[in-house]
CSV table of C-alpha atoms in Angstrom, one decimal:
chain,number,residue,atom,x,y,z
A,908,UNK,CA,-54.5,-114.7,-119.0
A,909,UNK,CA,-52.9,-118.1,-120.0
A,910,UNK,CA,-53.3,-120.9,-117.6
A,911,UNK,CA,-51.1,-124.0,-117.5
A,912,UNK,CA,-51.1,-127.3,-115.7
A,913,UNK,CA,-48.4,-130.1,-115.9
A,914,UNK,CA,-49.6,-133.7,-115.5
A,915,UNK,CA,-47.2,-136.5,-115.3
A,916,UNK,CA,-44.6,-134.4,-117.1
A,917,UNK,CA,-46.9,-133.3,-119.9
A,918,UNK,CA,-47.7,-129.5,-119.8
A,919,UNK,CA,-51.3,-128.3,-120.9
A,920,UNK,CA,-51.8,-124.7,-121.8
A,921,UNK,CA,-55.3,-122.8,-121.9
A,922,UNK,CA,-55.3,-119.6,-123.7
A,923,UNK,CA,-57.9,-117.8,-121.5
A,924,UNK,CA,-60.7,-118.4,-118.9
A,925,UNK,CA,-63.2,-119.3,-121.6
A,926,UNK,CA,-61.0,-122.2,-123.0
A,927,UNK,CA,-60.2,-123.4,-119.3
A,928,UNK,CA,-63.9,-123.6,-118.2
A,929,UNK,CA,-64.7,-125.6,-121.5
A,930,UNK,CA,-61.9,-128.0,-121.1
A,931,UNK,CA,-62.5,-128.6,-117.5
A,932,UNK,CA,-66.1,-129.7,-118.2
A,933,UNK,CA,-67.6,-133.2,-117.9
A,934,UNK,CA,-67.9,-134.9,-121.5
A,935,UNK,CA,-71.0,-133.3,-123.4
A,936,UNK,CA,-71.7,-133.9,-127.0
A,937,UNK,CA,-72.4,-130.1,-127.6
A,938,UNK,CA,-69.1,-129.2,-126.2
A,939,UNK,CA,-67.3,-131.4,-128.5
A,940,UNK,CA,-69.4,-130.3,-131.4
A,941,UNK,CA,-68.5,-126.7,-130.6
A,942,UNK,CA,-64.9,-127.6,-130.1
A,943,UNK,CA,-64.7,-126.3,-126.5
A,944,UNK,CA,-64.7,-129.7,-124.6
A,945,UNK,CA,-61.4,-131.4,-123.7
A,946,UNK,CA,-59.7,-133.4,-126.5
A,947,UNK,CA,-58.6,-136.1,-124.0
A,948,UNK,CA,-59.3,-137.2,-120.5
A,949,UNK,CA,-55.7,-136.1,-119.5
A,950,UNK,CA,-56.6,-132.6,-120.8
A,951,UNK,CA,-59.9,-132.5,-118.8
A,952,UNK,CA,-57.9,-133.4,-115.7
A,953,UNK,CA,-55.3,-131.0,-116.4
A,954,UNK,CA,-57.9,-128.2,-116.9
A,955,UNK,CA,-59.7,-129.1,-113.6
A,956,UNK,CA,-56.4,-128.9,-111.8
A,957,UNK,CA,-55.7,-125.4,-113.3
A,958,UNK,CA,-59.2,-124.3,-112.7
A,959,UNK,CA,-59.0,-125.3,-108.9
A,960,UNK,CA,-56.4,-122.7,-108.4
A,961,UNK,CA,-58.3,-119.7,-110.0
A,962,UNK,CA,-59.4,-117.1,-107.6
A,963,UNK,CA,-63.1,-116.4,-107.5
A,964,UNK,CA,-62.5,-112.7,-107.9
A,965,UNK,CA,-60.5,-113.5,-111.2
A,966,UNK,CA,-63.5,-115.1,-112.7
A,967,UNK,CA,-65.9,-112.3,-111.5
A,968,UNK,CA,-63.6,-109.8,-113.0
A,969,UNK,CA,-63.2,-111.6,-116.3
A,970,UNK,CA,-66.4,-111.3,-118.3
A,971,UNK,CA,-66.7,-114.1,-120.9
A,972,UNK,CA,-69.3,-112.3,-123.0
A,973,UNK,CA,-69.9,-108.5,-123.2
A,974,UNK,CA,-73.6,-108.4,-123.3
A,975,UNK,CA,-76.8,-107.4,-121.5
A,976,UNK,CA,-76.9,-110.7,-119.6
A,977,UNK,CA,-73.4,-109.9,-118.1
A,978,UNK,CA,-74.4,-106.4,-117.2
A,979,UNK,CA,-77.5,-107.6,-115.6
A,980,UNK,CA,-75.7,-110.2,-113.3
A,981,UNK,CA,-72.9,-107.7,-112.5
A,982,UNK,CA,-75.6,-105.0,-111.7
A,983,UNK,CA,-77.6,-107.3,-109.4
A,984,UNK,CA,-74.5,-108.9,-107.7
A,985,UNK,CA,-74.4,-108.4,-103.8
A,986,UNK,CA,-70.8,-106.9,-103.7
A,987,UNK,CA,-70.6,-107.3,-99.9
A,988,UNK,CA,-71.5,-110.9,-100.0
A,989,UNK,CA,-69.1,-111.4,-103.0
A,990,UNK,CA,-66.2,-109.9,-101.0
A,991,UNK,CA,-66.6,-112.7,-98.5
A,992,UNK,CA,-65.5,-115.5,-101.0
A,993,UNK,CA,-63.6,-113.3,-103.4
A,994,UNK,CA,-60.2,-114.3,-102.0
A,995,UNK,CA,-61.0,-118.1,-102.2
A,996,UNK,CA,-59.9,-120.2,-105.1
A,997,UNK,CA,-62.5,-122.4,-107.0
A,998,UNK,CA,-61.1,-125.5,-105.3
A,999,UNK,CA,-61.4,-123.7,-101.8
A,1000,UNK,CA,-64.9,-122.6,-102.6
A,1001,UNK,CA,-66.0,-126.2,-103.4
A,1002,UNK,CA,-64.5,-127.4,-100.0
A,1003,UNK,CA,-66.5,-124.6,-98.3
A,1004,UNK,CA,-69.8,-125.6,-100.1
A,1005,UNK,CA,-69.2,-129.3,-99.0
A,1006,UNK,CA,-68.3,-128.4,-95.4
A,1007,UNK,CA,-70.3,-127.8,-92.4
A,1008,UNK,CA,-72.2,-124.6,-92.1
A,1009,UNK,CA,-72.3,-123.5,-95.6
A,1010,UNK,CA,-76.1,-123.8,-96.1
A,1011,UNK,CA,-76.5,-121.2,-93.2
A,1012,UNK,CA,-74.1,-118.8,-94.9
A,1013,UNK,CA,-75.9,-119.4,-98.2
A,1014,UNK,CA,-79.3,-118.9,-96.6
A,1015,UNK,CA,-78.0,-115.5,-94.9
A,1016,UNK,CA,-77.4,-114.1,-98.4
A,1017,UNK,CA,-74.3,-115.6,-99.7
A,1018,UNK,CA,-76.0,-116.9,-102.9
A,1019,UNK,CA,-76.4,-113.2,-103.9
A,1020,UNK,CA,-72.6,-112.9,-104.1
A,1021,UNK,CA,-72.1,-115.9,-106.3
A,1022,UNK,CA,-71.9,-115.2,-110.1
A,1023,UNK,CA,-73.2,-117.8,-112.6
A,1024,UNK,CA,-69.5,-118.4,-114.0
A,1025,UNK,CA,-68.3,-119.1,-110.5
A,1026,UNK,CA,-71.1,-121.5,-109.8
A,1027,UNK,CA,-70.3,-123.4,-113.2
A,1028,UNK,CA,-66.7,-123.5,-112.4
A,1029,UNK,CA,-67.3,-125.1,-108.9
A,1030,UNK,CA,-69.7,-127.7,-110.4
A,1031,UNK,CA,-66.9,-128.8,-113.0
A,1032,UNK,CA,-64.7,-129.8,-110.0
A,1033,UNK,CA,-67.5,-132.0,-108.4
A,1034,UNK,CA,-68.5,-135.5,-108.8
A,1035,UNK,CA,-72.0,-136.9,-108.7
A,1036,UNK,CA,-72.1,-137.2,-105.0
A,1037,UNK,CA,-70.7,-133.7,-104.6
A,1038,UNK,CA,-73.5,-132.4,-106.6
A,1039,UNK,CA,-76.2,-133.9,-104.7
A,1040,UNK,CA,-74.6,-133.3,-101.3
A,1041,UNK,CA,-73.8,-129.6,-102.0
A,1042,UNK,CA,-77.4,-128.9,-103.2
A,1043,UNK,CA,-79.4,-131.1,-100.7
A,1044,UNK,CA,-79.3,-128.5,-97.8
A,1045,UNK,CA,-80.0,-125.5,-100.1
A,1046,UNK,CA,-83.8,-124.9,-99.7
A,1047,UNK,CA,-85.4,-122.2,-102.0
A,1048,UNK,CA,-88.9,-121.5,-100.7
A,1049,UNK,CA,-91.3,-119.6,-103.2
A,1050,UNK,CA,-95.0,-118.6,-103.0
A,1051,UNK,CA,-97.7,-117.9,-105.5
A,1052,UNK,CA,-101.1,-119.7,-104.7
A,1053,UNK,CA,-99.0,-122.2,-102.5
A,1054,UNK,CA,-95.7,-122.7,-101.0
A,1055,UNK,CA,-92.9,-124.6,-102.8
A,1056,UNK,CA,-89.5,-125.6,-101.9
A,1057,UNK,CA,-89.6,-126.2,-98.1
A,1058,UNK,CA,-87.8,-129.1,-96.3
A,1059,UNK,CA,-89.3,-132.5,-97.5
A,1060,UNK,CA,-91.5,-131.0,-100.1
A,1061,UNK,CA,-91.2,-132.5,-103.6
A,1062,UNK,CA,-93.6,-130.9,-106.1
A,1063,UNK,CA,-94.9,-132.1,-109.5
A,1064,UNK,CA,-95.9,-130.0,-112.4
A,1065,UNK,CA,-98.9,-131.6,-114.2
A,1066,UNK,CA,-98.2,-131.3,-117.9
A,1067,UNK,CA,-101.6,-132.2,-119.6
A,1068,UNK,CA,-100.5,-131.3,-123.2
A,1069,UNK,CA,-103.0,-132.2,-126.1
A,1070,UNK,CA,-101.9,-132.4,-129.7
A,1071,UNK,CA,-104.8,-130.2,-130.9
A,1072,UNK,CA,-105.4,-128.2,-127.6
A,1073,UNK,CA,-108.8,-130.0,-127.0
A,1074,UNK,CA,-109.9,-128.5,-123.7
A,1075,UNK,CA,-111.6,-131.8,-122.7
A,1076,UNK,CA,-108.5,-133.7,-123.2
A,1077,UNK,CA,-106.4,-131.2,-121.4
A,1078,UNK,CA,-108.7,-131.0,-118.3
A,1079,UNK,CA,-109.2,-135.0,-118.2
A,1080,UNK,CA,-105.4,-135.2,-118.1
A,1081,UNK,CA,-105.0,-132.5,-115.5
A,1082,UNK,CA,-107.5,-134.1,-113.3
A,1083,UNK,CA,-105.9,-137.3,-113.6
A,1084,UNK,CA,-102.7,-135.9,-112.3
A,1085,UNK,CA,-104.5,-134.3,-109.3
A,1086,UNK,CA,-105.9,-137.9,-108.5
A,1087,UNK,CA,-102.3,-138.9,-108.2
A,1088,UNK,CA,-101.5,-136.1,-106.0
A,1089,UNK,CA,-99.7,-134.3,-108.6
A,1090,UNK,CA,-99.9,-130.5,-109.7
A,1091,UNK,CA,-98.7,-128.6,-106.6
A,1092,UNK,CA,-95.9,-127.1,-108.5
A,1093,UNK,CA,-98.0,-126.0,-111.4
A,1094,UNK,CA,-100.6,-127.2,-114.0
A,1095,UNK,CA,-98.7,-126.0,-117.0
A,1096,UNK,CA,-100.0,-126.8,-120.7
A,1097,UNK,CA,-97.6,-126.4,-123.6
A,1098,UNK,CA,-100.1,-125.2,-126.3
A,1099,UNK,CA,-100.0,-126.7,-129.8
A,1100,UNK,CA,-101.1,-123.4,-131.2
A,1101,UNK,CA,-99.7,-120.1,-130.2
A,1102,UNK,CA,-102.6,-117.8,-131.0
A,1103,UNK,CA,-104.0,-115.5,-128.4
A,1104,UNK,CA,-107.4,-117.3,-128.6
A,1105,UNK,CA,-106.0,-120.6,-127.8
A,1106,UNK,CA,-103.9,-119.4,-125.0
A,1107,UNK,CA,-106.8,-117.5,-123.5
A,1108,UNK,CA,-109.1,-120.4,-123.8
A,1109,UNK,CA,-106.6,-122.7,-122.0
A,1110,UNK,CA,-106.0,-120.1,-119.3
A,1111,UNK,CA,-109.7,-119.8,-118.6
A,1112,UNK,CA,-110.3,-123.6,-118.7
A,1113,UNK,CA,-107.5,-124.3,-116.1
A,1114,UNK,CA,-108.8,-121.6,-113.9
A,1115,UNK,CA,-112.3,-123.1,-114.1
A,1116,UNK,CA,-110.7,-126.4,-113.0
A,1117,UNK,CA,-109.2,-124.9,-110.0
A,1118,UNK,CA,-112.3,-123.2,-109.0
A,1119,UNK,CA,-114.3,-126.4,-109.3
A,1120,UNK,CA,-112.0,-128.5,-107.5
A,1121,UNK,CA,-110.5,-126.1,-104.9
A,1122,UNK,CA,-107.1,-127.2,-105.6
A,1123,UNK,CA,-104.6,-124.7,-104.2
A,1124,UNK,CA,-102.1,-124.5,-107.0
A,1125,UNK,CA,-101.2,-122.3,-110.0
A,1126,UNK,CA,-101.6,-122.6,-113.7
A,1127,UNK,CA,-99.6,-121.6,-116.7
A,1128,UNK,CA,-99.9,-121.8,-120.5
A,1129,UNK,CA,-96.4,-121.9,-121.9
A,1130,UNK,CA,-96.8,-119.8,-125.0
A,1131,UNK,CA,-94.5,-116.9,-125.9
A,1132,UNK,CA,-94.4,-114.3,-123.2
A,1133,UNK,CA,-96.0,-111.7,-125.5
A,1134,UNK,CA,-98.9,-113.9,-126.5
A,1135,UNK,CA,-99.7,-114.6,-122.9
A,1136,UNK,CA,-99.5,-110.9,-122.2
A,1137,UNK,CA,-102.0,-110.3,-125.0
A,1138,UNK,CA,-104.4,-113.0,-123.5
A,1139,UNK,CA,-104.1,-111.1,-120.2
A,1140,UNK,CA,-105.0,-108.0,-121.9
A,1141,UNK,CA,-108.2,-109.8,-123.1
A,1142,UNK,CA,-109.1,-110.7,-119.7
A,1143,UNK,CA,-107.6,-114.3,-119.4
A,1144,UNK,CA,-106.5,-115.3,-115.9
A,1145,UNK,CA,-102.7,-115.6,-115.6
A,1146,UNK,CA,-101.1,-117.1,-112.6
A,1147,UNK,CA,-97.6,-117.7,-113.8
A,1148,UNK,CA,-95.9,-115.9,-116.7
A,1149,UNK,CA,-93.8,-118.4,-118.7
A,1150,UNK,CA,-90.8,-117.8,-121.1
A,1151,UNK,CA,-87.8,-119.9,-122.2
A,1152,UNK,CA,-84.7,-118.0,-121.5
A,1153,UNK,CA,-80.9,-118.5,-122.3
A,1154,UNK,CA,-77.4,-117.2,-121.1
A,1155,UNK,CA,-76.6,-114.7,-123.7
A,1156,UNK,CA,-78.4,-111.8,-125.1
A,1157,UNK,CA,-78.2,-113.4,-128.6
A,1158,UNK,CA,-79.8,-116.5,-127.2
A,1159,UNK,CA,-82.6,-114.6,-125.9
A,1160,UNK,CA,-83.0,-112.7,-129.1
A,1161,UNK,CA,-83.3,-116.0,-131.0
A,1162,UNK,CA,-86.4,-116.6,-128.5
A,1163,UNK,CA,-87.7,-113.2,-129.3
A,1164,UNK,CA,-87.4,-111.9,-125.9
A,1165,UNK,CA,-85.6,-109.1,-124.1
A,1166,UNK,CA,-84.9,-108.3,-120.4
A,1167,UNK,CA,-87.2,-105.3,-120.6
A,1168,UNK,CA,-90.0,-107.5,-121.9
A,1169,UNK,CA,-89.6,-109.8,-119.1
A,1170,UNK,CA,-89.7,-106.9,-116.5
A,1171,UNK,CA,-92.7,-105.4,-118.0
A,1172,UNK,CA,-94.5,-108.8,-118.2
A,1173,UNK,CA,-93.7,-109.5,-114.5
A,1174,UNK,CA,-95.1,-106.1,-113.5
A,1175,UNK,CA,-98.3,-106.6,-115.4
A,1176,UNK,CA,-98.9,-110.1,-113.8
A,1177,UNK,CA,-98.1,-108.8,-110.3
A,1178,UNK,CA,-100.7,-106.1,-110.7
A,1179,UNK,CA,-103.0,-108.6,-112.3
A,1180,UNK,CA,-102.6,-110.8,-109.1
A,1181,UNK,CA,-103.5,-107.9,-106.8
A,1182,UNK,CA,-106.9,-107.5,-108.6
A,1183,UNK,CA,-107.7,-111.0,-108.5
A,1184,UNK,CA,-106.6,-112.0,-104.8
A,1185,UNK,CA,-105.9,-115.5,-103.5
A,1186,UNK,CA,-102.1,-115.3,-104.0
A,1187,UNK,CA,-99.7,-116.0,-101.0
A,1188,UNK,CA,-96.7,-114.2,-102.7
A,1189,UNK,CA,-95.4,-112.2,-105.6
A,1190,UNK,CA,-93.2,-114.8,-107.4
A,1191,UNK,CA,-95.1,-115.0,-110.7
A,1192,UNK,CA,-92.4,-116.0,-113.2
A,1193,UNK,CA,-91.8,-119.6,-114.6
A,1194,UNK,CA,-88.5,-119.9,-116.6
A,1195,UNK,CA,-87.5,-122.8,-118.7
A,1196,UNK,CA,-83.8,-123.5,-119.7
A,1197,UNK,CA,-81.6,-126.2,-121.0
A,1198,UNK,CA,-77.8,-127.0,-121.6
A,1199,UNK,CA,-77.0,-126.5,-125.4
A,1200,UNK,CA,-79.6,-123.9,-126.2
A,1201,UNK,CA,-77.2,-121.2,-126.8
A,1202,UNK,CA,-75.1,-123.3,-129.1
A,1203,UNK,CA,-78.1,-124.5,-131.0
A,1204,UNK,CA,-79.1,-120.8,-131.5
A,1205,UNK,CA,-75.5,-120.0,-132.6
A,1206,UNK,CA,-75.3,-117.8,-129.7
A,1207,UNK,CA,-72.9,-119.4,-127.4
A,1208,UNK,CA,-69.8,-117.1,-128.1
A,1209,UNK,CA,-67.5,-120.1,-127.6
A,1210,UNK,CA,-68.7,-120.8,-124.1
A,1211,UNK,CA,-69.3,-124.1,-122.9
A,1212,UNK,CA,-72.9,-125.6,-122.3
A,1213,UNK,CA,-72.9,-125.5,-118.6
A,1214,UNK,CA,-71.6,-122.0,-118.3
A,1215,UNK,CA,-74.1,-120.8,-120.7
A,1216,UNK,CA,-76.7,-122.5,-118.7
A,1217,UNK,CA,-75.5,-121.0,-115.5
A,1218,UNK,CA,-75.7,-117.5,-117.1
A,1219,UNK,CA,-79.3,-118.2,-117.9
A,1220,UNK,CA,-79.9,-118.8,-114.2
A,1221,UNK,CA,-78.3,-115.4,-113.7
A,1222,UNK,CA,-81.0,-113.9,-115.9
A,1223,UNK,CA,-83.7,-115.8,-113.9
A,1224,UNK,CA,-82.5,-114.7,-110.7
A,1225,UNK,CA,-83.1,-111.2,-111.7
A,1226,UNK,CA,-86.8,-111.8,-111.9
A,1227,UNK,CA,-87.4,-113.6,-108.6
A,1228,UNK,CA,-89.3,-116.7,-110.2
A,1229,UNK,CA,-91.6,-119.0,-108.7
A,1230,UNK,CA,-90.3,-122.0,-110.7
A,1231,UNK,CA,-87.2,-122.6,-112.9
A,1232,UNK,CA,-87.2,-125.8,-115.1
A,1233,UNK,CA,-84.1,-127.4,-116.6
A,1234,UNK,CA,-85.6,-129.3,-119.6
A,1235,UNK,CA,-82.4,-131.3,-119.4
A,1236,UNK,CA,-82.8,-134.0,-122.1
A,1237,UNK,CA,-85.3,-132.4,-124.5
A,1238,UNK,CA,-82.6,-130.9,-126.9
A,1239,UNK,CA,-81.4,-134.2,-128.4
A,1240,UNK,CA,-78.2,-136.1,-128.7
A,1241,UNK,CA,-76.2,-133.4,-130.6
A,1242,UNK,CA,-75.9,-131.6,-127.3
A,1243,UNK,CA,-76.4,-134.4,-124.7
A,1244,UNK,CA,-75.5,-137.8,-126.3
A,1245,UNK,CA,-76.9,-140.4,-123.9
A,1246,UNK,CA,-78.2,-141.2,-120.5
A,1247,UNK,CA,-74.8,-140.7,-118.8
A,1248,UNK,CA,-74.4,-137.1,-120.1
A,1249,UNK,CA,-78.3,-136.4,-119.4
A,1250,UNK,CA,-77.8,-137.4,-115.7
A,1251,UNK,CA,-74.7,-135.4,-115.2
A,1252,UNK,CA,-76.2,-132.2,-116.9
A,1253,UNK,CA,-79.3,-132.6,-114.8
A,1254,UNK,CA,-77.4,-132.9,-111.5
A,1255,UNK,CA,-75.1,-129.9,-112.6
A,1256,UNK,CA,-78.2,-127.8,-113.5
A,1257,UNK,CA,-80.0,-128.3,-110.2
A,1258,UNK,CA,-76.8,-127.6,-108.3
A,1259,UNK,CA,-75.7,-124.5,-109.9
A,1260,UNK,CA,-79.3,-123.0,-109.9
A,1261,UNK,CA,-79.7,-123.8,-106.2
A,1262,UNK,CA,-76.3,-122.3,-105.4
A,1263,UNK,CA,-77.6,-119.0,-107.1
A,1264,UNK,CA,-80.7,-119.2,-105.0
A,1265,UNK,CA,-83.2,-120.4,-107.6
A,1266,UNK,CA,-86.3,-122.7,-107.1
A,1267,UNK,CA,-84.9,-125.4,-109.5
A,1268,UNK,CA,-87.0,-128.1,-111.0
A,1269,UNK,CA,-86.2,-130.5,-113.7
A,1270,UNK,CA,-87.9,-132.1,-116.6
A,1271,UNK,CA,-86.3,-135.5,-116.4
A,1272,UNK,CA,-86.5,-136.3,-120.0
A,1273,UNK,CA,-85.1,-137.6,-123.3
A,1274,UNK,CA,-86.1,-137.7,-127.0
A,1275,UNK,CA,-86.6,-140.8,-128.8
A,1276,UNK,CA,-83.4,-140.7,-130.9
A,1277,UNK,CA,-81.0,-140.4,-128.0
A,1278,UNK,CA,-79.3,-143.3,-126.2
A,1279,UNK,CA,-81.3,-143.2,-123.1
A,1280,UNK,CA,-84.5,-145.2,-121.7
A,1281,UNK,CA,-86.7,-145.2,-118.8
A,1282,UNK,CA,-83.9,-146.5,-116.6
A,1283,UNK,CA,-82.2,-143.1,-117.2
A,1284,UNK,CA,-85.2,-141.2,-116.1
A,1285,UNK,CA,-85.7,-143.5,-112.9
A,1286,UNK,CA,-82.1,-143.0,-112.0
A,1287,UNK,CA,-81.9,-139.1,-112.5
A,1288,UNK,CA,-85.5,-138.9,-110.8
A,1289,UNK,CA,-84.2,-140.5,-107.6
A,1290,UNK,CA,-80.9,-138.6,-107.6
A,1291,UNK,CA,-82.6,-135.3,-108.0
A,1292,UNK,CA,-85.2,-135.9,-105.2
A,1293,UNK,CA,-82.4,-136.9,-103.0
A,1294,UNK,CA,-80.6,-133.6,-103.9
A,1295,UNK,CA,-83.6,-131.5,-103.0
A,1296,UNK,CA,-85.0,-130.6,-106.2
A,1297,UNK,CA,-88.0,-128.5,-105.9
A,1298,UNK,CA,-90.2,-130.4,-108.5
A,1299,UNK,CA,-90.3,-132.6,-111.5
A,1300,UNK,CA,-92.9,-133.3,-114.3
A,1301,UNK,CA,-96.0,-135.5,-114.3
A,1302,UNK,CA,-96.8,-136.6,-117.9
A,1303,UNK,CA,-99.5,-139.1,-118.4
A,1304,UNK,CA,-97.8,-142.6,-119.1
A,1305,UNK,CA,-94.5,-140.6,-119.1
A,1306,UNK,CA,-95.0,-140.0,-122.9
A,1307,UNK,CA,-95.9,-136.5,-124.1
A,1308,UNK,CA,-98.3,-137.0,-127.0
A,1309,UNK,CA,-97.9,-133.3,-128.2
A,1310,UNK,CA,-94.0,-132.8,-127.8
A,1311,UNK,CA,-93.3,-136.5,-128.6
A,1312,UNK,CA,-90.6,-136.9,-126.0
A,1313,UNK,CA,-90.3,-139.1,-122.8
A,1314,UNK,CA,-90.5,-137.7,-119.3
A,1315,UNK,CA,-91.6,-138.8,-115.8
A,1316,UNK,CA,-95.2,-139.9,-115.1
A,1317,UNK,CA,-97.7,-139.1,-112.4
A,1318,UNK,CA,-96.8,-142.7,-111.2
A,1319,UNK,CA,-93.1,-142.1,-111.1
A,1320,UNK,CA,-93.5,-138.9,-109.0
A,1321,UNK,CA,-95.9,-140.7,-106.6
A,1322,UNK,CA,-93.5,-143.5,-106.2
A,1323,UNK,CA,-90.5,-141.3,-105.4
A,1324,UNK,CA,-92.4,-139.4,-102.8
A,1325,UNK,CA,-93.3,-142.6,-101.1
A,1326,UNK,CA,-89.8,-144.0,-101.4
A,1327,UNK,CA,-88.1,-141.0,-100.0
A,1328,UNK,CA,-91.0,-139.9,-97.6
A,1329,UNK,CA,-91.4,-136.5,-99.6
A,1330,UNK,CA,-94.7,-134.6,-99.6
A,1331,UNK,CA,-96.6,-132.2,-101.8
A,1332,UNK,CA,-96.6,-128.5,-100.9
A,1333,UNK,CA,-98.4,-128.1,-97.5
A,1334,UNK,CA,-101.4,-126.2,-98.7
A,1335,UNK,CA,-101.8,-128.7,-101.5
A,1336,UNK,CA,-101.4,-131.8,-99.2
A,1337,UNK,CA,-104.1,-130.3,-96.9
A,1338,UNK,CA,-106.5,-130.2,-99.9
A,1339,UNK,CA,-105.5,-133.7,-101.0
A,1340,UNK,CA,-106.4,-134.8,-97.6
A,1341,UNK,CA,-109.7,-132.9,-97.5
A,1342,UNK,CA,-110.9,-134.6,-100.8
A,1343,UNK,CA,-109.7,-138.0,-99.9
A,1344,UNK,CA,-106.9,-138.4,-102.4
A,1345,UNK,CA,-104.3,-138.7,-99.6
A,1346,UNK,CA,-104.4,-139.9,-96.1
A,1347,UNK,CA,-101.4,-139.5,-93.7
A,1348,UNK,CA,-99.2,-138.5,-96.7
A,1349,UNK,CA,-100.1,-141.5,-98.7
A,1350,UNK,CA,-102.3,-141.9,-101.9
A,1351,UNK,CA,-105.7,-143.6,-101.0
A,1352,UNK,CA,-106.8,-146.9,-103.0
A,1353,UNK,CA,-110.0,-145.3,-104.1
A,1354,UNK,CA,-108.7,-142.1,-105.9
A,1355,UNK,CA,-105.4,-142.7,-107.8
A,1356,UNK,CA,-106.3,-145.8,-109.6
A,1357,UNK,CA,-109.7,-147.0,-108.5
A,1358,UNK,CA,-112.5,-148.2,-110.9
A,1359,UNK,CA,-114.5,-145.0,-110.3
A,1360,UNK,CA,-111.7,-142.5,-111.1
A,1361,UNK,CA,-112.7,-141.9,-114.7
A,1362,UNK,CA,-116.2,-141.4,-113.8
A,1363,UNK,CA,-115.1,-138.7,-111.3
A,1364,UNK,CA,-112.8,-137.1,-113.9
A,1365,UNK,CA,-115.4,-137.0,-116.6
A,1366,UNK,CA,-118.0,-135.5,-114.0
A,1367,UNK,CA,-115.5,-132.8,-113.2
A,1368,UNK,CA,-114.8,-131.9,-116.8
A,1369,UNK,CA,-118.4,-131.8,-117.7
A,1370,UNK,CA,-119.0,-129.3,-114.9
A,1371,UNK,CA,-116.6,-127.1,-116.6
A,1372,UNK,CA,-118.4,-127.6,-119.9
A,1373,UNK,CA,-115.4,-128.5,-121.9
């Protein structure tokens, strides 16, 4: 179907829904690189005007890509909930989301009737404040070893990476994060090596750290899903099963993963949890995504970055994850050119993911060759915390020494919690209080940065024998 819009006497024509969605999006380097973004601001506004009048039902009935991801999304779509918004236009749905009472409808199940493409379309009509205001009331609560996502909860993933996977270095970094009240979302290590032995060793060391400290949180080693499952087969303790996913089957093929492998892996970890005990719920998956991943893999099918990213959330939703992480600035300037584009993409990802019912977190980050700096991360961190983001990263000194990129630090997360009166997960906060790291919701002087901290950390690591 062809779409048209006339702006001050100039008529713009868009050949199909895929082109309309691409032209209506906020400026992104990757969309320009792919030739799907607007070629002028006038064209962008014209596309947004046209998109606002498209019916939700028309988007649902017009698959952009014929693949397993589309089939999965449509198969899991709640048709009764979808019918309640099918007659709305995209513009009318935007108004409804920003109006009173929407959060109650959403919590009652409406999120299950929203497709990724519809979520992306609405986001393209929203400004920064809209993206924050629309997402803030949408709370997605998940449970593994603790409870994430409740009102007022702002979690942190401790990311204690080490360039040679040295267990002592990893554990010192993780313990450092715990002393800043971080780690309630997950203690998650990106391994430098992807062998089963390395992954199993890290899984066991992290489990030992939790056993020694009693911290009620979950661990994860972010290797390929098949490597983690091989480690599980050798007896390694797996709390969360990680995998990067994309919005098309071809993207997931480039990661070496299929929907069936994800389903089999989830079943294996759920069964493993039942044998171990100590878990509050059966949400065991941890997914990472990012705008531009499909384009970088040559697997975008001419679909814009945001819509591809939303389709990745459609994949995630089918596996009821504990955490979903948009690694928003990691991909580099070819896809998100500068701080402005990174901030916009981070807020879009968070809003669309929450709209679909996902426990969205964000790695507020940038690579060293992009036009961004620590002010960029400060700005997006505060905006996401205001928007109700489930969690962010905690990286020592905000500089990841293994992946060589800039993220948010333990200090940053602790500062935003204090600024906006946010708290860790309730079970984790109770533990922090019990060991003296927090008191009345605030870090105590003696734990976070006191002179005895390193001695305490070293003692904890020596107990584990690393």
